[in-house]
Coordinates of C-alpha atoms and ligand atoms in Angstrom, one line a residue:
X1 CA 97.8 92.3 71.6
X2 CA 99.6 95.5 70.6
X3 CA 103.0 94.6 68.9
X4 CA 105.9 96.6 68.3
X5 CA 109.5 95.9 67.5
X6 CA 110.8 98.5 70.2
X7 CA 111.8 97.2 73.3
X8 CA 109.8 99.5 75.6
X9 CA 110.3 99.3 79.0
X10 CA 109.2 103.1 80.5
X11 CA 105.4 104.3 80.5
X12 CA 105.2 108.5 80.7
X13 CA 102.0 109.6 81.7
X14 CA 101.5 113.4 81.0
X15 CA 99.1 115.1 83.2
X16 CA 97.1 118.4 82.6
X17 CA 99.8 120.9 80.8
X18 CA 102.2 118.1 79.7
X19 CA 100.8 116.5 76.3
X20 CA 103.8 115.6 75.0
X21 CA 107.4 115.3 75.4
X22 CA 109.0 117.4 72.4
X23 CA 112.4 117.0 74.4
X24 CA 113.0 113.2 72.9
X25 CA 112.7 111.6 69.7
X26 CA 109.4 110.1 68.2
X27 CA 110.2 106.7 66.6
X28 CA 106.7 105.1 66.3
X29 CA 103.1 105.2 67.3
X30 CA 101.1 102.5 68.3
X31 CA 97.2 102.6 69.3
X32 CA 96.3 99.2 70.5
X33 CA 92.7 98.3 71.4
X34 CA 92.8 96.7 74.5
X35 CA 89.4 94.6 75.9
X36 CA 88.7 98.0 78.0
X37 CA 88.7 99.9 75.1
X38 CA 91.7 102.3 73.5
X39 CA 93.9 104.3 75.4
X40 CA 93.5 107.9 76.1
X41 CA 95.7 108.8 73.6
X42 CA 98.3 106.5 71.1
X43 CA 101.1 105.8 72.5
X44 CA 104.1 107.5 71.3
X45 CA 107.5 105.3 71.4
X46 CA 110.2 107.9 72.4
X47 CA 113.9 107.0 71.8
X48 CA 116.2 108.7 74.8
X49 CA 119.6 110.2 74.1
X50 CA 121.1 107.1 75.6
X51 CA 119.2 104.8 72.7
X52 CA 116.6 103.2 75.1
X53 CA 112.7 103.5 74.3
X54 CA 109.9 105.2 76.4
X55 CA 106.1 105.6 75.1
X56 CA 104.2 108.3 76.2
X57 CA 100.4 108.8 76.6
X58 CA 98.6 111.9 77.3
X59 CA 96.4 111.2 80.3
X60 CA 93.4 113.1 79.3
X61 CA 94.0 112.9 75.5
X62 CA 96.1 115.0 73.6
X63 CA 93.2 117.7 73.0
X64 CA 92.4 117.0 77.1
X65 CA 89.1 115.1 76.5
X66 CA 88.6 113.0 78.9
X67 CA 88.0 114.5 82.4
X68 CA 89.4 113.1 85.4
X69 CA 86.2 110.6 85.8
X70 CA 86.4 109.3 82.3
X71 CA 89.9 108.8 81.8
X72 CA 90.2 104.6 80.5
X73 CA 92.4 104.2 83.1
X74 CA 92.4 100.2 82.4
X75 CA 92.6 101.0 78.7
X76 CA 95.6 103.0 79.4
X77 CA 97.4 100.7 81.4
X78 CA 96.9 97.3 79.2
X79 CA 98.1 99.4 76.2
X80 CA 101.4 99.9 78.2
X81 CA 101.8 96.4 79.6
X82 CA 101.2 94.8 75.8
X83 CA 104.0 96.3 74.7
X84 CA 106.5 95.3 77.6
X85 CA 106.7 98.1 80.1
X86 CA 107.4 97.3 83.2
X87 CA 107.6 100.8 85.0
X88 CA 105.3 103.6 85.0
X89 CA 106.3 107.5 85.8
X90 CA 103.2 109.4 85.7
X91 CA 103.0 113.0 86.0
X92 CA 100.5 115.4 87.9
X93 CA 99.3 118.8 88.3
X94 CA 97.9 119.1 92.1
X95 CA 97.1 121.7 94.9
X96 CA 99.0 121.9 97.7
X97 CA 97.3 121.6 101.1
X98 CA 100.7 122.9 102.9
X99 CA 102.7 126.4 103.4
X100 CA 106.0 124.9 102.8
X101 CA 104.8 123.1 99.0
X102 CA 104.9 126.0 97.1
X103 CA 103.3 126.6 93.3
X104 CA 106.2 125.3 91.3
X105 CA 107.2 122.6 93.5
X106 CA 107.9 118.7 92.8
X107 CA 106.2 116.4 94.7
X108 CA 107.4 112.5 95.3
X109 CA 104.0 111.1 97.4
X110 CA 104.3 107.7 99.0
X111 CA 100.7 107.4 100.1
X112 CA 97.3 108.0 98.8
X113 CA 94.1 108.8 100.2
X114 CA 90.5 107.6 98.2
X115 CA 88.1 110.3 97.9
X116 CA 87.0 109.2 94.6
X117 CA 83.0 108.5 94.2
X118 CA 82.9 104.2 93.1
X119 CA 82.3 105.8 89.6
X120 CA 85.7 104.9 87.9
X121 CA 86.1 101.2 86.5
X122 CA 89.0 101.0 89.2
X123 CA 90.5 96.7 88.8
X124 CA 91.1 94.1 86.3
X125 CA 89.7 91.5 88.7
X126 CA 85.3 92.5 88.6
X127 CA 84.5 89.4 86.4
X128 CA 85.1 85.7 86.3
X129 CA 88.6 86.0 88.5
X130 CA 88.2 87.9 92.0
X131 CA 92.0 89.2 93.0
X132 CA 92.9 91.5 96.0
X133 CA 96.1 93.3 95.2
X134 CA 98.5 94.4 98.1
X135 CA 98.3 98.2 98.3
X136 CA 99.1 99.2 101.5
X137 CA 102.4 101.1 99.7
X138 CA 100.2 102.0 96.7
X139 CA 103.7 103.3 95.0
X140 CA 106.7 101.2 94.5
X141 CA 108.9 101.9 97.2
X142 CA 112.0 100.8 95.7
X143 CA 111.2 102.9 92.6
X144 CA 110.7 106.1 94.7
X145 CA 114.0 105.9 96.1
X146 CA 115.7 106.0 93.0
X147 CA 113.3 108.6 91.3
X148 CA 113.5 111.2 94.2
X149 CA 117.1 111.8 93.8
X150 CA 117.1 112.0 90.4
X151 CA 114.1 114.3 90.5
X152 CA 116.7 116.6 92.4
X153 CA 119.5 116.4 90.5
X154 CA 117.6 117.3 87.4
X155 CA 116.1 120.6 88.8
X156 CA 119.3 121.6 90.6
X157 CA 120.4 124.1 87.7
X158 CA 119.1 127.6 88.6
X159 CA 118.0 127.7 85.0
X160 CA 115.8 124.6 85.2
X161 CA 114.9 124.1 88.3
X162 CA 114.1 127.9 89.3
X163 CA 114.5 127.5 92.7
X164 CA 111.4 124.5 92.5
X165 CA 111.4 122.4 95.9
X166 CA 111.6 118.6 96.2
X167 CA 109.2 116.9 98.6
X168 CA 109.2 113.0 99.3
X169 CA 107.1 111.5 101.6
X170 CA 104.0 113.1 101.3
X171 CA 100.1 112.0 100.8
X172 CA 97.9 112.8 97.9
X173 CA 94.3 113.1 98.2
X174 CA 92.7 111.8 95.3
X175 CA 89.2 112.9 94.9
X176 CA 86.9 112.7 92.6
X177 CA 86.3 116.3 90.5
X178 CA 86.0 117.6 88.6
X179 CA 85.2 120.8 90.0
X180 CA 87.8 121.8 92.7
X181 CA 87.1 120.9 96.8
X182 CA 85.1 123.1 99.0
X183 CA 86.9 125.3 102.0
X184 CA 86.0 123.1 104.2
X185 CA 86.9 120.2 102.1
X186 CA 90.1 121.3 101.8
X187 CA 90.5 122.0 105.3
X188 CA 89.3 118.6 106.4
X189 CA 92.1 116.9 103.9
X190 CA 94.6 118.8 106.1
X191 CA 93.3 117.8 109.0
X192 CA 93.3 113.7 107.8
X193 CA 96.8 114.2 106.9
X194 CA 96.5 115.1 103.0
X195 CA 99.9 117.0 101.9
X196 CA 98.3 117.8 98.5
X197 CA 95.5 116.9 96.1
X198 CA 94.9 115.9 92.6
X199 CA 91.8 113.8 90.3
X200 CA 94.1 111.4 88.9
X201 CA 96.4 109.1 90.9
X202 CA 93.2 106.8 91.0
X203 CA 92.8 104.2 89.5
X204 CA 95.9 104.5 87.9
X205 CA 98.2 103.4 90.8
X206 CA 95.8 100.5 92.0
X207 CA 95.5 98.8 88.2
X208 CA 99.5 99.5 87.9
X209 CA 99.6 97.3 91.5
X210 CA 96.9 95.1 89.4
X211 CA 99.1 94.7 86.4
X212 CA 102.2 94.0 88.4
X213 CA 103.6 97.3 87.1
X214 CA 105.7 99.6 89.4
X215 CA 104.4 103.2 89.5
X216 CA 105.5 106.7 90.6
X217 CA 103.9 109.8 90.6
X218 CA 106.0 113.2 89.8
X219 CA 103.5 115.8 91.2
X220 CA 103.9 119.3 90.2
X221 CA 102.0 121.9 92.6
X222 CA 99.7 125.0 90.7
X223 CA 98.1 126.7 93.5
X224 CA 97.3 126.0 97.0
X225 CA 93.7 124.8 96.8
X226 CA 91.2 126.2 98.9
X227 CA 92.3 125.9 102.6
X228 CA 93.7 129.6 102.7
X229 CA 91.8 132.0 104.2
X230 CA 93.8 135.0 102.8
X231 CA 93.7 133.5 99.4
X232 CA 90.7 133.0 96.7
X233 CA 89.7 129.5 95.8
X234 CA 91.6 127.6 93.5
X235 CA 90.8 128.3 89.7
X236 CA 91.9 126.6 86.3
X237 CA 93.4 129.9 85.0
X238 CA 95.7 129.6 88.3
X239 CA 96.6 126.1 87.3
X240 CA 97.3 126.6 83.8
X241 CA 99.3 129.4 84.4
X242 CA 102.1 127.4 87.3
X243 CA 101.8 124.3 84.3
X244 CA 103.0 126.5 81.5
X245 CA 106.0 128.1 83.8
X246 CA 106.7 124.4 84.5
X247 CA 106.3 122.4 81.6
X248 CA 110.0 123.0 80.6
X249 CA 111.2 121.5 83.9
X250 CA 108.7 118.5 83.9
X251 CA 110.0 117.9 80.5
X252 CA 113.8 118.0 81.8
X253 CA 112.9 115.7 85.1
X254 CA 111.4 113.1 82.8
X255 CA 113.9 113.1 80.5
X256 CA 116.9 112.8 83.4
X257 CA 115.1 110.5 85.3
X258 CA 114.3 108.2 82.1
X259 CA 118.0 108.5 80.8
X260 CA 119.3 106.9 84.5
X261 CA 116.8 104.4 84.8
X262 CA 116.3 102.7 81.8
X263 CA 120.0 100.8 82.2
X264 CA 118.4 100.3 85.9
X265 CA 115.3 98.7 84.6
X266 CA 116.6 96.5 82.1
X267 CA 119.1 95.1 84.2
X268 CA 116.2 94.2 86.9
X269 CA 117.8 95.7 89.6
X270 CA 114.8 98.8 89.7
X271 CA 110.8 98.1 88.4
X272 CA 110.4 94.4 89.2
X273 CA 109.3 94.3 92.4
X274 CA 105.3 93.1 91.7
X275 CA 106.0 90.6 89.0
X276 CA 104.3 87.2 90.4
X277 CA 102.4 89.0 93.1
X278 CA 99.0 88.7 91.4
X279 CA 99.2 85.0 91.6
X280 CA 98.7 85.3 95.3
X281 CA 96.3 87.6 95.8
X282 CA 93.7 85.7 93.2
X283 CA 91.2 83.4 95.1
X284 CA 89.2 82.1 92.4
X285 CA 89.1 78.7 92.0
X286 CA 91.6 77.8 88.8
X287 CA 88.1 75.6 87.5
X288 CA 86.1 78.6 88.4
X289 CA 87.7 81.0 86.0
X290 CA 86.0 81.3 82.7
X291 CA 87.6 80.9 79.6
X292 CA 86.8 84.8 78.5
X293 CA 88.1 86.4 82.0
X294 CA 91.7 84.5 81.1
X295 CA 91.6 86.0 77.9
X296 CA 91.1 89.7 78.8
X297 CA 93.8 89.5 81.6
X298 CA 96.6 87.7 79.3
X299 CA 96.9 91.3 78.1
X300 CA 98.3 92.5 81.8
X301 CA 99.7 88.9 83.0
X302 CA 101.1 86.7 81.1
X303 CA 100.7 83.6 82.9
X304 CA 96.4 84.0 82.0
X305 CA 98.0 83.2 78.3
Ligands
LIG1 C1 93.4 121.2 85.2 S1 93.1 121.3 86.9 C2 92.6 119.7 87.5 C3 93.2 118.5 86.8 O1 94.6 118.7 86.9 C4 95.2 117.5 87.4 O2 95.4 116.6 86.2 P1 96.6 115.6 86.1 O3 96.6 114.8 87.3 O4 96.2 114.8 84.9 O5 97.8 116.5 85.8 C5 94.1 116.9 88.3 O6 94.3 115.6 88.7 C6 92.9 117.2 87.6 O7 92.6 116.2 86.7
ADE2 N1 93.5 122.2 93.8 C1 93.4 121.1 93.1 N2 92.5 120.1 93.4 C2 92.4 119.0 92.6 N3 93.2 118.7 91.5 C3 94.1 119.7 91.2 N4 95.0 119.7 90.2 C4 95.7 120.9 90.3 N5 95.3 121.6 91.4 C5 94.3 120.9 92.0

């Protein structure tokens, strides 16, 4: 088990463009090795203005190593439960498959759609305990209330926000990359009711559900895919160029929203909504489970310990 002597109770997940957040204060690192390997980056223990503690991991590495596919998604997630945290912000680069999200734009989703290939590792429960999580809200509900707002409030200074919209309520198709959808793809995603698209909210959110974390994703939009007719396809240099315009704001959102719900958090009152659930949705036999498959999940719930 990873030990630290913070009490950490935030996970940050930077997306493509955000790598780290040079906005708050690094008090340690830790790099724990986890049965599903090591994270995609350490994790770095931030200290807010407030005093509170956030760690931060760089989704695809810090030099963005790992693509979309090969992310350790359950790595990533174990390292952050070992050390305490309860709640998990992740942030995203997408396309938008809609007029009204413009490049520039925040995005709060409440609902995913699969289009990933069975190729990601993608639960906790494959060997020696079979578990079906609840995912039919695969974000915490409770938590996007709260992170929507804030979300608002943090990009309403013309400075920061630069006019940037704030959608809630929206889908993300995530499918499986890494090169970009076909016109016709994209047009189909529309058509099943897909607001935007990215390569990353899966796994992540289904083995946060596993780990009886609460997660949210703060979407950022680069481009608007390949659905427009007027418009060339969608192309890395497009993306890159919307995430460095916008890493200043993503790094003001985090640090707002952070700052308001850390208090939130530790008080319970936000970001403890799954703890317990796992216990239900396990039907393995308690005689059947092996000795080794208890082991390996103590690191995401404690009551395999
Ligand atoms: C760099 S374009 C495609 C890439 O960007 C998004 O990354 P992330 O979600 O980590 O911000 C998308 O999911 C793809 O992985
Ligand atoms: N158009 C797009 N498709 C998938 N992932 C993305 N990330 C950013 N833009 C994207």
């Amino acid at each position: 088990m990873a030990t630290t002597e913070h009490k950490v109770l935030i996970g940050v997940i930077g997306g493509s463009g955000l790598y780290h957040l040079d906005n708050l204060t690094p008090v340690e690192t830790v790099n724990p090795k986890t049965p599903w390997g090591y994270p995609s980056s350490p994790l770095t223990i931030m200290q807010l203005p407030s005093g509170g503690k956030v760690a931060f991991l760089a989704r695809h590495g810090v030099g963005h190593q790992f693509s979309p596919s090969h992310v350790p998604v359950r790595a990533n997630i174990a390292a952050f439960k070992s050390i305490g945290v309860r709640v998990i912000l992740a942030f995203s680069a997408v396309g938008s498959l809609r007029e009204d999200i413009h490049p520039g734009d925040f995005i709060i989703p409440d609902q995913i759609i699969d289009r990933t290939k069975g190729i990601r590792p993608a639960t906790f429960f494959d060997e020696g305990v079979v578990g079906h999580a609840m995912f039919g809200d695969p974000f915490d509900s409770e938590l996007l209330k709260r992170v929507a707002p804030l979300v608002k409030e943090a990009l309403a200074p013309k400075e920061i926000g630069n006019g940037a919209g704030v959608h809630t309520g929206k889908c993300v198709v995530c499918m499986e990359g890494p090169a970009f959808s076909t016109r016709a793809e994209s047009n189909m995603y529309r058509l099943w009711g897909g607001d935007i698209i990215n390569m990353s909210v899966l796994p992540e959110a289904k083995l946060a559900r596993e780990a009886e974390m609460s997660y949210a994703l703060v979407a950022t939009s680069t481009d608007y895919d390949a659905w427009r007719v007027s418009e060339h396809p969608v192309t890395v240099e497009e993306v890159v160029k919307t995430l460095h315009q916008n890493a200043n704001a993503s790094r003001h959102v985090a640090e707002h929203v952070l700052e308001v719900l850390y208090p939130e958090i530790e008080a319970g009152e936000v970001g403890s909504g799954f703890v317990g659930t796992m216990k239900y949705s396990t039907v393995t036999k308690a005689e059947y489970i092996t000795a080794e498959a208890k082991e390996k999940l103590s690191w995401i719930l404690p009551y395999y310990s």
